[in-house]
Structure formats: C-alpha cells, structure tokens
CSV table of C-alpha atoms in Angstrom, one decimal:
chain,number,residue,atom,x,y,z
A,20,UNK,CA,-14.5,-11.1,32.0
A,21,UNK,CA,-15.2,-8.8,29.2
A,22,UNK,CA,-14.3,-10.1,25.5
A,23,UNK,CA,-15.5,-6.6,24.0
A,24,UNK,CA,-19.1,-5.8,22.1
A,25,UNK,CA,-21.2,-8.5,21.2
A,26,UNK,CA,-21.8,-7.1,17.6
A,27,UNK,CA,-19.3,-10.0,16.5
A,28,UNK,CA,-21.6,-12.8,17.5
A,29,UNK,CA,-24.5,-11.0,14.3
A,30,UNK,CA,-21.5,-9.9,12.4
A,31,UNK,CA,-21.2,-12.8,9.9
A,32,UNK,CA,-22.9,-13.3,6.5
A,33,UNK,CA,-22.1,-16.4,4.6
A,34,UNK,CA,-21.4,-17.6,1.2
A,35,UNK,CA,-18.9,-17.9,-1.6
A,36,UNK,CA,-17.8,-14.7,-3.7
A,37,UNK,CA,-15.9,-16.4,-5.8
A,38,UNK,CA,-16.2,-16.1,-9.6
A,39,UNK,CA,-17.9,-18.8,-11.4
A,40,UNK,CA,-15.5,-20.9,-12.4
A,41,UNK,CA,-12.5,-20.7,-10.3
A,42,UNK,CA,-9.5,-23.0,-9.8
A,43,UNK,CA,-9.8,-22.8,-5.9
A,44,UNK,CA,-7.7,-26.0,-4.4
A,45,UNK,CA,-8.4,-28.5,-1.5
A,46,UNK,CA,-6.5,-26.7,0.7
A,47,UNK,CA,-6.3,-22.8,1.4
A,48,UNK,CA,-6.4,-19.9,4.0
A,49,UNK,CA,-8.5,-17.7,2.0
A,50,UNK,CA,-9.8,-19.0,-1.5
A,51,UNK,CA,-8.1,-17.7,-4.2
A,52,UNK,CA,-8.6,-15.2,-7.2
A,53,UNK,CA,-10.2,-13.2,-4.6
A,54,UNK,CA,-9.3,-10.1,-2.7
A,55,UNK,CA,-10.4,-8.9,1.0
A,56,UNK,CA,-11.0,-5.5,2.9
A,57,UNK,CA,-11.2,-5.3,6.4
A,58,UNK,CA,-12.6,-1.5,7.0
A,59,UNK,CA,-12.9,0.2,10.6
A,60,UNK,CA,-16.5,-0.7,11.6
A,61,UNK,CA,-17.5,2.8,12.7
A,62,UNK,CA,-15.9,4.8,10.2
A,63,UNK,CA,-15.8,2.4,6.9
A,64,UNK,CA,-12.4,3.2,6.5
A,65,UNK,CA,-10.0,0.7,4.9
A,66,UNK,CA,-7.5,-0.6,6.9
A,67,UNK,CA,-6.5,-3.5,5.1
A,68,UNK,CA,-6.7,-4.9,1.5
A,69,UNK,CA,-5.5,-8.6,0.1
A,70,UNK,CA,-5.3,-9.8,-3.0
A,71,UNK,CA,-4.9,-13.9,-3.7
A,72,UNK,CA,-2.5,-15.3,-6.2
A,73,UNK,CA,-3.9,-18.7,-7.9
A,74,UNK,CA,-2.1,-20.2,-11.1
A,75,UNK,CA,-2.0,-17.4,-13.1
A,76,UNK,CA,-0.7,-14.7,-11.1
A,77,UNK,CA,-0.1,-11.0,-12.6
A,78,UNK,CA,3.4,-10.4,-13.6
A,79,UNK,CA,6.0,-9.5,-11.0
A,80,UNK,CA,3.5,-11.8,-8.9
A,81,UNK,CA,3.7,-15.3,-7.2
A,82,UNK,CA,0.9,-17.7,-7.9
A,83,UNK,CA,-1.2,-19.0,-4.9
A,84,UNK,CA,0.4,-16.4,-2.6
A,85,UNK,CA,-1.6,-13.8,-0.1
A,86,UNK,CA,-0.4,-10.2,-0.6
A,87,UNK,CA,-1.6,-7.8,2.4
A,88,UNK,CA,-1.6,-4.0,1.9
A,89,UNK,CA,-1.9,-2.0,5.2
A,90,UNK,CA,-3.3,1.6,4.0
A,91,UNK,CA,-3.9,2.4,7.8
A,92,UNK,CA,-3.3,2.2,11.9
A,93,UNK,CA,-4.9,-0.8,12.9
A,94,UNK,CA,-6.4,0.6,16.2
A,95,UNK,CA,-10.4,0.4,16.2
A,96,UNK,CA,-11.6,-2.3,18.6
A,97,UNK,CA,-13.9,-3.2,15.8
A,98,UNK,CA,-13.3,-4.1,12.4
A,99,UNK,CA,-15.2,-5.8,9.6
A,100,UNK,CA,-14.1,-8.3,7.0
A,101,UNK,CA,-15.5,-8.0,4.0
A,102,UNK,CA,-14.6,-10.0,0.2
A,103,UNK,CA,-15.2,-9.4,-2.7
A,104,UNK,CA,-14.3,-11.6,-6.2
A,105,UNK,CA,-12.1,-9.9,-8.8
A,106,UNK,CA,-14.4,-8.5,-11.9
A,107,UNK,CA,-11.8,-10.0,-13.9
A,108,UNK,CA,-10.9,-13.6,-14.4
A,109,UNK,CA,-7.5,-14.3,-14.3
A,110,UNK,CA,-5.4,-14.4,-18.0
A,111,UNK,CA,-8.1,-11.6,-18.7
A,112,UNK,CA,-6.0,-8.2,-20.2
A,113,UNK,CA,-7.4,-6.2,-17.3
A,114,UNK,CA,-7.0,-8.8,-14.5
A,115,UNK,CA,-3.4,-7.1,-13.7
A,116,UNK,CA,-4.0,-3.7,-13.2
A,117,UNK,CA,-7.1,-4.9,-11.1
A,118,UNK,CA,-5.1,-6.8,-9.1
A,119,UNK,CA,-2.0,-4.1,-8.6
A,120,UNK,CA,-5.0,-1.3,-7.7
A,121,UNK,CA,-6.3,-3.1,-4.8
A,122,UNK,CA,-3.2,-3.3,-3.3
A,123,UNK,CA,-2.0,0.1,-4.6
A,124,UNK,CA,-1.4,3.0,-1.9
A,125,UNK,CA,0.0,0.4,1.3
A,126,UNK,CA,3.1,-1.4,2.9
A,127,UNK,CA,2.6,-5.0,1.2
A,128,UNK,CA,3.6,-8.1,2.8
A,129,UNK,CA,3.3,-11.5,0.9
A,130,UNK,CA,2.8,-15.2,2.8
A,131,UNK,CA,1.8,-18.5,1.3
A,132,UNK,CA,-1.9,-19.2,0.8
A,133,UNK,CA,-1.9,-23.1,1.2
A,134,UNK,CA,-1.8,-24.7,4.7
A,135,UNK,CA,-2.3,-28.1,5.9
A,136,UNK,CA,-4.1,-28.9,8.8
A,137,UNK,CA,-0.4,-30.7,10.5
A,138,UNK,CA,0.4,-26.8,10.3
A,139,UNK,CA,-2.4,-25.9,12.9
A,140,UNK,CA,-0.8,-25.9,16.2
A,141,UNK,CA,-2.4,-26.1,19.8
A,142,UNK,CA,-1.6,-23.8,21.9
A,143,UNK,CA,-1.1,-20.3,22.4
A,144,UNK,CA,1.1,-17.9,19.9
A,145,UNK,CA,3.6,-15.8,21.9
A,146,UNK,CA,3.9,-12.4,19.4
A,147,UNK,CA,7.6,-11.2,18.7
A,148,UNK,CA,6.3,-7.9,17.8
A,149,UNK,CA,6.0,-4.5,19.6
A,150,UNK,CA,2.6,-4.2,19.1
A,151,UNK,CA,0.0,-6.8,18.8
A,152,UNK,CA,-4.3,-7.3,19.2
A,153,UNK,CA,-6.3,-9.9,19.1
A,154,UNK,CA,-10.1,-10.1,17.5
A,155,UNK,CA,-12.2,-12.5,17.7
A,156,UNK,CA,-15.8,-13.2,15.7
A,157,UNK,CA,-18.2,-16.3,15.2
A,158,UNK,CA,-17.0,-19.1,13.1
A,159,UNK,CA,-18.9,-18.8,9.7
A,160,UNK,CA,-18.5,-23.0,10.0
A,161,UNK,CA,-20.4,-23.4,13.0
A,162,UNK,CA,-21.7,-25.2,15.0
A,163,UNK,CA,-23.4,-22.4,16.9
A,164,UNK,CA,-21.1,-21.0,19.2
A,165,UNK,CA,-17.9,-21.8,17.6
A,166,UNK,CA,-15.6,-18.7,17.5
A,167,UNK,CA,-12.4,-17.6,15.2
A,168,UNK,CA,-9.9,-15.4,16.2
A,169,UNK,CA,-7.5,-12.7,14.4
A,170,UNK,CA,-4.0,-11.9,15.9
A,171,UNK,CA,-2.3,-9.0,13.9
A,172,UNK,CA,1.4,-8.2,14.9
A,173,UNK,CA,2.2,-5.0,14.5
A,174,UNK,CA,5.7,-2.7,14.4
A,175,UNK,CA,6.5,-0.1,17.0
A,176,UNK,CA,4.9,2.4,14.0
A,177,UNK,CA,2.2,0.2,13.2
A,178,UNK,CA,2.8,-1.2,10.2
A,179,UNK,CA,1.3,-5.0,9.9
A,180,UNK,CA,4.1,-7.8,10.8
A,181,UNK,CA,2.0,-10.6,10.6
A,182,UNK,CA,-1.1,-12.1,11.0
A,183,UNK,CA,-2.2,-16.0,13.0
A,184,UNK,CA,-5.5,-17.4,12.6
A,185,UNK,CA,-7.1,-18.8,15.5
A,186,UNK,CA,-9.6,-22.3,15.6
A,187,UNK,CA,-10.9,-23.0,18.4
A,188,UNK,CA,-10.9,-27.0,16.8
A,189,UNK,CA,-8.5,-27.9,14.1
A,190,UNK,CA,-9.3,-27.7,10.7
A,191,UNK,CA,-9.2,-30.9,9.2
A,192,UNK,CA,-8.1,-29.7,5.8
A,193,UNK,CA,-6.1,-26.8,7.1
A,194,UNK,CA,-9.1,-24.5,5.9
A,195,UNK,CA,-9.6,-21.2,8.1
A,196,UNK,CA,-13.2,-20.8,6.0
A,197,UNK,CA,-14.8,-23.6,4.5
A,198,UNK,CA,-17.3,-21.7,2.9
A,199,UNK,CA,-15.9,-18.3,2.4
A,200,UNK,CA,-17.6,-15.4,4.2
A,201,UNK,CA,-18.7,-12.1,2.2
A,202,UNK,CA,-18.8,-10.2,5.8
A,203,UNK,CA,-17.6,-10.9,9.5
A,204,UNK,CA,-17.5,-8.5,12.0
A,205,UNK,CA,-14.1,-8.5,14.1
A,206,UNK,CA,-14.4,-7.4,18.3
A,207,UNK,CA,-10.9,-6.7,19.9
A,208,UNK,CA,-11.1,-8.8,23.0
A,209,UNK,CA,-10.3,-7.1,26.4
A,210,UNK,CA,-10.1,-8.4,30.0
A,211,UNK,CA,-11.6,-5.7,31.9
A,212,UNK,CA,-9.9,-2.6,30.0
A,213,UNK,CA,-7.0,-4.3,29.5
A,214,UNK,CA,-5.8,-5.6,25.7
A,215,UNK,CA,-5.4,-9.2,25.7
A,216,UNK,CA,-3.7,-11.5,23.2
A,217,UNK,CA,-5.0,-14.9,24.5
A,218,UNK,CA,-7.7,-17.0,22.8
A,219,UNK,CA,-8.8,-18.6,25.8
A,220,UNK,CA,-10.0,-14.9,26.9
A,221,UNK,CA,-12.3,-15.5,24.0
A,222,UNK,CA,-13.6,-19.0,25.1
A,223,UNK,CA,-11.7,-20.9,28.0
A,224,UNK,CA,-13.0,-24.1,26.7
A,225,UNK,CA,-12.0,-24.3,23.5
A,226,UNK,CA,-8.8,-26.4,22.4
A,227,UNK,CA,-7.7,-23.4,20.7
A,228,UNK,CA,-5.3,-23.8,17.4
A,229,UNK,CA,-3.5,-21.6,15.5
A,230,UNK,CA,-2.1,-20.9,12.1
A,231,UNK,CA,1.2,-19.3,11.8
A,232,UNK,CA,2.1,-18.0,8.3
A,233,UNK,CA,5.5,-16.1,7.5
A,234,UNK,CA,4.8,-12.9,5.9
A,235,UNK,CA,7.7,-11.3,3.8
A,236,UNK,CA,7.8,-7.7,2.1
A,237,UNK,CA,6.5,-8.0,-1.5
C-alpha cells in the first residue's frame, strides 16, 4: 500500500500566528482573523488563499465565516499549508482592503467557521463531485503518529466545491487545530498509482472522522 511521499510526516511546524490579542472562540475550524495559503510544494505556486471572518468582518463580509479563493488547478500530489496573521487588526482603516487582496484574483466560496464536535461524523465521506483528492499530513496535535487528512471536491473544470477535514479521533471541541500550524505539508494518498479518496488508505486503524462544512459562492 503506498499512501504517497513521506515528506508529510516532517512537514509540520507548530505554533500560533495569530495577532496578539485576538478574539479567537472556543470553538473553530481554523482560528480566526487569520488567512491561509496552501502553495504547490514544488513550485511555490498559490493554489489556494482563505481569509477568516471574526466579529468585525470587512464590509460586504460575514463575521466568523471562512472565505476560500481558488487562484489555481489543484493537481500537485503535494501541497503545503502555510498561515499567516493579518498585519492589520480588525476595525483598523486598512484591515479591509487587506482582507479583500488576499482573496483578490480567485473563485471564492464562503462556509461557516464554527463547528462542534456532535458535527464530526465517523465514517467515510462519499464526494458528489466530479473530481475529488484526498491529502493527508501528521496531526500538529499529536500524539506521535496521529494523522489529518484534506478532501477537496472539485468541478469537472476544477474549480474548488468543497473541502472535509479528516480526524482520525474526534475532536472534543470540534477543533481541526488546537494549536494552529504556521506550516504542514499535504501528500495526496495513492493505492499503488491509483487516486484514492479513503482515510483508512491513510491509516486502517484509525476511527477516522470527518467534518463536512457547506461551502456557498461569496
């Protein structure tokens, strides 16, 4: 069984990038006030940005909301997470335009950033879309050996449709990070040469849980 290149299991640096000072609540998938980038590995090319709504969202914005901007083809079998925290608090004058430029020049899709741990289902998530892969990396949480997993649905033109976290436990707060990452690296996992959308192709043992979201166009 072959789950892809091991660079996933050194890929992840921990930490919080949040700005000092943030009103991040009990209960989130990725913190808020903060804004992600996952980049093709090889090239550093930007494949995906977010942005995170808290409770003072930019105008023509929705507070504690996720906004995903695909600026490219999600097809590299590795890809790298990486976040960031905005240089501008929210309320500040420049805090806007910050926000709108990160998001700038992609197809954006908004879902809800809270989730409770009741929301976390066992199982495995059957995709609806044309097009869908599957990435897995070590859990930033631990314990040592604990993995995550990534499902991105895309369109038959490959444009983003969703995405579902996998756990391979579930969260007890509903928490994908509990202590947000500044870098992960993603592997797509393969059986053989063959794609595979199945977290147990990642670890059979695991009690594997996932976190469906509805994403809508912003």
């Amino acid at each position: 069984m072959n789950i892809g290149s091991s660079t996933g299991e050194l890929g992840v640096t921990r930490g919080y990038v949040l700005p000092t000072g943030s009103d991040q609540p009990d209960q989130t998938q990725i913190p808020i006030d903060s804004k992600l980038r996952f980049i093709e590995t090889s090239t550093g090319n930007p494949l995906l940005h977010l942005a995170v709504t808290g409770m003072t969202p930019p105008g023509g914005y929705t507070a504690k909301t996720e906004y995903w901007s695909r600026l490219a083809p999600i097809k590299s079998r590795l890809i790298t997470l990486v976040s960031f925290g905005f240089t501008n608090r929210p309320g500040a004058p420049d805090y806007p335009k910050e926000f709108r430029d990160w998001l700038v020049g992609g197809s954006v899709l908004a879902t809800g950033q809270e989730a409770s741990a009741q929301q976390w289902t066992q199982g495995i998530y059957q995709p609806t879309s044309p097009a869908s892969a599957l990435y897995w990396a070590v859990d930033p949480d631990g314990p040592l050996g604990r993995r995550i997993g990534l499902l991105v649905e895309l369109g038959s033109a490959g444009e983003l449709r969703n995405a579902i976290w996998y756990k391979m436990d579930r969260p007890q707060n509903g928490l994908i990070f509990q202590s947000t990452p500044s870098k992960v690296n993603f592997t797509q996992v393969f059986v053989g040469d063959t794609p595979s959308i199945d977290p147990r192709h990642i670890d059979p043992q695991g009690a594997w849980h996932h976190y469906h979201g509805v994403m809508r166009p912003a």
